[in-house]
Coordinates of C-alpha atoms in Angstrom, one line a residue:
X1 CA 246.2 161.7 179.8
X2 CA 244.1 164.2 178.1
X3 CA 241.4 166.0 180.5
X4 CA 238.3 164.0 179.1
X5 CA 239.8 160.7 178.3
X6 CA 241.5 160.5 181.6
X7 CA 238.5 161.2 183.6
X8 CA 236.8 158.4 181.5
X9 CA 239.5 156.0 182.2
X10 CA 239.5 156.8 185.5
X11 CA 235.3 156.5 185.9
X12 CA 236.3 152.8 183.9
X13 CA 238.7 151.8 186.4
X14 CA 236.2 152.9 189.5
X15 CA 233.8 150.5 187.5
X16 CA 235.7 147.8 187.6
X17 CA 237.5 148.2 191.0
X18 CA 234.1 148.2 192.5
X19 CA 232.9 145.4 190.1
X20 CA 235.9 143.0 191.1
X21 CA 236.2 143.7 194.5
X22 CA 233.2 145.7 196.2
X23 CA 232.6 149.1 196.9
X24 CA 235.3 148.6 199.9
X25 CA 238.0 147.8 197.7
X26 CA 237.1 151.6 196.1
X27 CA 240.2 153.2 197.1
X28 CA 242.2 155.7 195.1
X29 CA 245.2 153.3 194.9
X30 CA 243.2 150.3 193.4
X31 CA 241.7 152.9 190.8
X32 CA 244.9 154.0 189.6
X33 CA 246.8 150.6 189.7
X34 CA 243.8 149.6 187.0
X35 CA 243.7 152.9 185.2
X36 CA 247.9 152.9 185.0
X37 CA 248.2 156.5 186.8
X38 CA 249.2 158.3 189.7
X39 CA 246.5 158.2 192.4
X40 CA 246.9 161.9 192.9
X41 CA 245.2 162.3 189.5
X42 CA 242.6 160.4 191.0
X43 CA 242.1 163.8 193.5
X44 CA 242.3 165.6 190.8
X45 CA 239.9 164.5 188.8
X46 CA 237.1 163.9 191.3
X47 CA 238.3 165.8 194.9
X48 CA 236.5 163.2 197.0
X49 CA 235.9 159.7 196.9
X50 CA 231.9 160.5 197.2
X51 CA 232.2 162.1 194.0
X52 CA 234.3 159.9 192.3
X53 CA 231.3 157.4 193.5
X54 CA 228.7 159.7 192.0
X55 CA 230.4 160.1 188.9
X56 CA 230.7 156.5 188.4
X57 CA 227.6 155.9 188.8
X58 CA 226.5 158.4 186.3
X59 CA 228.5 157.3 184.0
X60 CA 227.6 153.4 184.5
X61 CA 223.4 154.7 184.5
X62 CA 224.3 156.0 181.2
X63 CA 226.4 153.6 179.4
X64 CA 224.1 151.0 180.5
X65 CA 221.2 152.9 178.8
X66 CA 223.1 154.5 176.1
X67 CA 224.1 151.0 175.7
X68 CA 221.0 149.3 175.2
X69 CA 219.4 152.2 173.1
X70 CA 216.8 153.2 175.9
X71 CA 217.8 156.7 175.6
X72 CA 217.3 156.7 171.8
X73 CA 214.2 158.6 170.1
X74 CA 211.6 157.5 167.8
X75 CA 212.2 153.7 168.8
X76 CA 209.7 151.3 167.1
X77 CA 208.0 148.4 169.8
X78 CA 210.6 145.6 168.5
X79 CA 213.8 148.4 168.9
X80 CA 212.0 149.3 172.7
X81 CA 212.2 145.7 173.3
X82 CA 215.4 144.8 171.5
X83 CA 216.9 147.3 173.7
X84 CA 215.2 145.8 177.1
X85 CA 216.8 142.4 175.8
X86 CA 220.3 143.8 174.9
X87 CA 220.7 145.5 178.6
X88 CA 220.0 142.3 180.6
X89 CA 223.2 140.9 178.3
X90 CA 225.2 144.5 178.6
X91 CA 228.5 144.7 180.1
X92 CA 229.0 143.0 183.4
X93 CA 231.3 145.6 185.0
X94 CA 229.0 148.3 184.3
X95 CA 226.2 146.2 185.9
X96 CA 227.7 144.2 188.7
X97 CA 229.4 148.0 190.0
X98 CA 225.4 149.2 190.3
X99 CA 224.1 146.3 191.7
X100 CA 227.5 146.7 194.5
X101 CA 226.6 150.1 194.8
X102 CA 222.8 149.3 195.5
X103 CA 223.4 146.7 198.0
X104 CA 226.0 148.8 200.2
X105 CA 223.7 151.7 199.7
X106 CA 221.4 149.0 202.0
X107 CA 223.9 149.7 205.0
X108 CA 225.3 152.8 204.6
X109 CA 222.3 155.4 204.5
X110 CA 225.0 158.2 202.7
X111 CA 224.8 155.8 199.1
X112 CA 220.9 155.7 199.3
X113 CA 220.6 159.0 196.8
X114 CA 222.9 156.7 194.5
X115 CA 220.4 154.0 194.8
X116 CA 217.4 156.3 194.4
X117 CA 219.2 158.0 191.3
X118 CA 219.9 154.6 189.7
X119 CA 216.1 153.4 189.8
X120 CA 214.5 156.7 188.8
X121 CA 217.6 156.7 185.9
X122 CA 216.1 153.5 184.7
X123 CA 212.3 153.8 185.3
X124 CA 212.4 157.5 183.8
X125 CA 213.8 156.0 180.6
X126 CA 211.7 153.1 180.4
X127 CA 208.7 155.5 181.3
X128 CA 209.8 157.7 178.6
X129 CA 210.2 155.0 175.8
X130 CA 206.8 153.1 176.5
X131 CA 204.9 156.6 176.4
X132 CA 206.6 157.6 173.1
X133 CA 205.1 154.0 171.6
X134 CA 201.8 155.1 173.3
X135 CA 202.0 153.0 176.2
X136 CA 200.8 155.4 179.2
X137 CA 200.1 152.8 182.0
X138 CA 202.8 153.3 184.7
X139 CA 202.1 149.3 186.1
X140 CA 203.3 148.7 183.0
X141 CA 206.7 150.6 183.3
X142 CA 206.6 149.4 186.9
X143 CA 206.2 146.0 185.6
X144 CA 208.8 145.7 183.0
X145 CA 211.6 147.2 185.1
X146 CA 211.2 144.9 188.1
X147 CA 211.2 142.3 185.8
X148 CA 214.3 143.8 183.7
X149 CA 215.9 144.5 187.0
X150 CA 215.8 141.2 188.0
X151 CA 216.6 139.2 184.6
X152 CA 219.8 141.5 184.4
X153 CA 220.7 140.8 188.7
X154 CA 219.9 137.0 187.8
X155 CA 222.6 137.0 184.5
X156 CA 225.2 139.0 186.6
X157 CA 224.8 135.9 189.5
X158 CA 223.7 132.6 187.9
X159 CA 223.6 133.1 183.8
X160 CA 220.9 131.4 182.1
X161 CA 218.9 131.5 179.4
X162 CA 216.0 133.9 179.9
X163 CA 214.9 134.4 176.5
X164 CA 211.3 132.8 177.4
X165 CA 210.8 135.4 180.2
X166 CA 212.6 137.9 177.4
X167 CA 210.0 137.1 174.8
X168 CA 206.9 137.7 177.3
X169 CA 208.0 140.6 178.2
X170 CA 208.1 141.6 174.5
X171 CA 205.0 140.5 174.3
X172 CA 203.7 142.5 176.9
X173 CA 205.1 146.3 175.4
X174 CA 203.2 144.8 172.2
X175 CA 199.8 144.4 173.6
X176 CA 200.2 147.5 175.9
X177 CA 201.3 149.4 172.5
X178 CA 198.2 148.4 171.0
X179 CA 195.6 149.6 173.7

């Protein structure tokens, strides 16, 4: 395993240990049974399993975003939005590992700077992309990522079809782009 690749594997398998299983089933033997390596690298790689945690999370924050072109520059209104739309339908994994992480942050006070570092991740970027369309209103950014937060929760627990609330929501960075 090269140096870069591996630690990307590795932050994969954490994604997907945690996704399957829950942030208890985060052990270094799990990770390496999915990445096909020795737990040791595991150690390696990341020293603790706190920061094998935070790099995980890093790493999901910004595939997801990276991902759904939120972190792109000089988006039009319909790329902002396209993005919005392609994130609540973005890899599951990457997802259902935050939203694990989030809710055990809930009981163990340690994973609440994980939490706080996942919503100011997303409402930073969000912030960022309405202001570069001209869009300064934080209610707005507010707005659109409780609702985004919740569409994407919703599609990870009961799929359906959330284009309607989708659309509005497009909608909504029109109008606020035109004020």
């Amino acid at each position: 395993m090269k140096d870069a690749s591996g630690r990307t594997a590795l932050l994969r398998a954490s994604i997907t240990v945690v996704a399957n299983g829950g942030l208890r089933a985060l052990t270094y033997r799990a990770v390496a049974a999915e990445a096909g390596v020795s737990h040791g690298l595991i150690r390696h790689h990341f020293g603790t399993k706190d920061q094998l945690i935070a790099a995980a999370m890093d790493f999901a924050i910004e595939e997801s975003l990276l991902g759904s072109n939120m972190m792109k520059q000089g988006v039009t209104v319909d790329e902002f939005a396209a993005g919005i739309e392609s994130l609540a339908e973005h890899d599951g994994p990457v997802q259902s590992f935050q939203y694990e992480l989030l809710l055990e942050s809930r009981r163990r006070p340690e994973l609440r700077r994980f939490a706080e570092r996942h919503y100011s991740a997303y409402r930073t970027a969000i912030g960022t992309q309405l202001a570069s369309l001209g869009v300064h209103d934080e209610g707005v950014t507010e707005l659109i990522w409780f609702c985004l937060d919740g569409i994407v929760f919703q599609q990870l627990v009961l799929p359906r079809n959330v284009r309607p609330a989708l659309r509005r929501m497009r909608a909504l960075i029109v109008e606020a782009s035109r004020q």
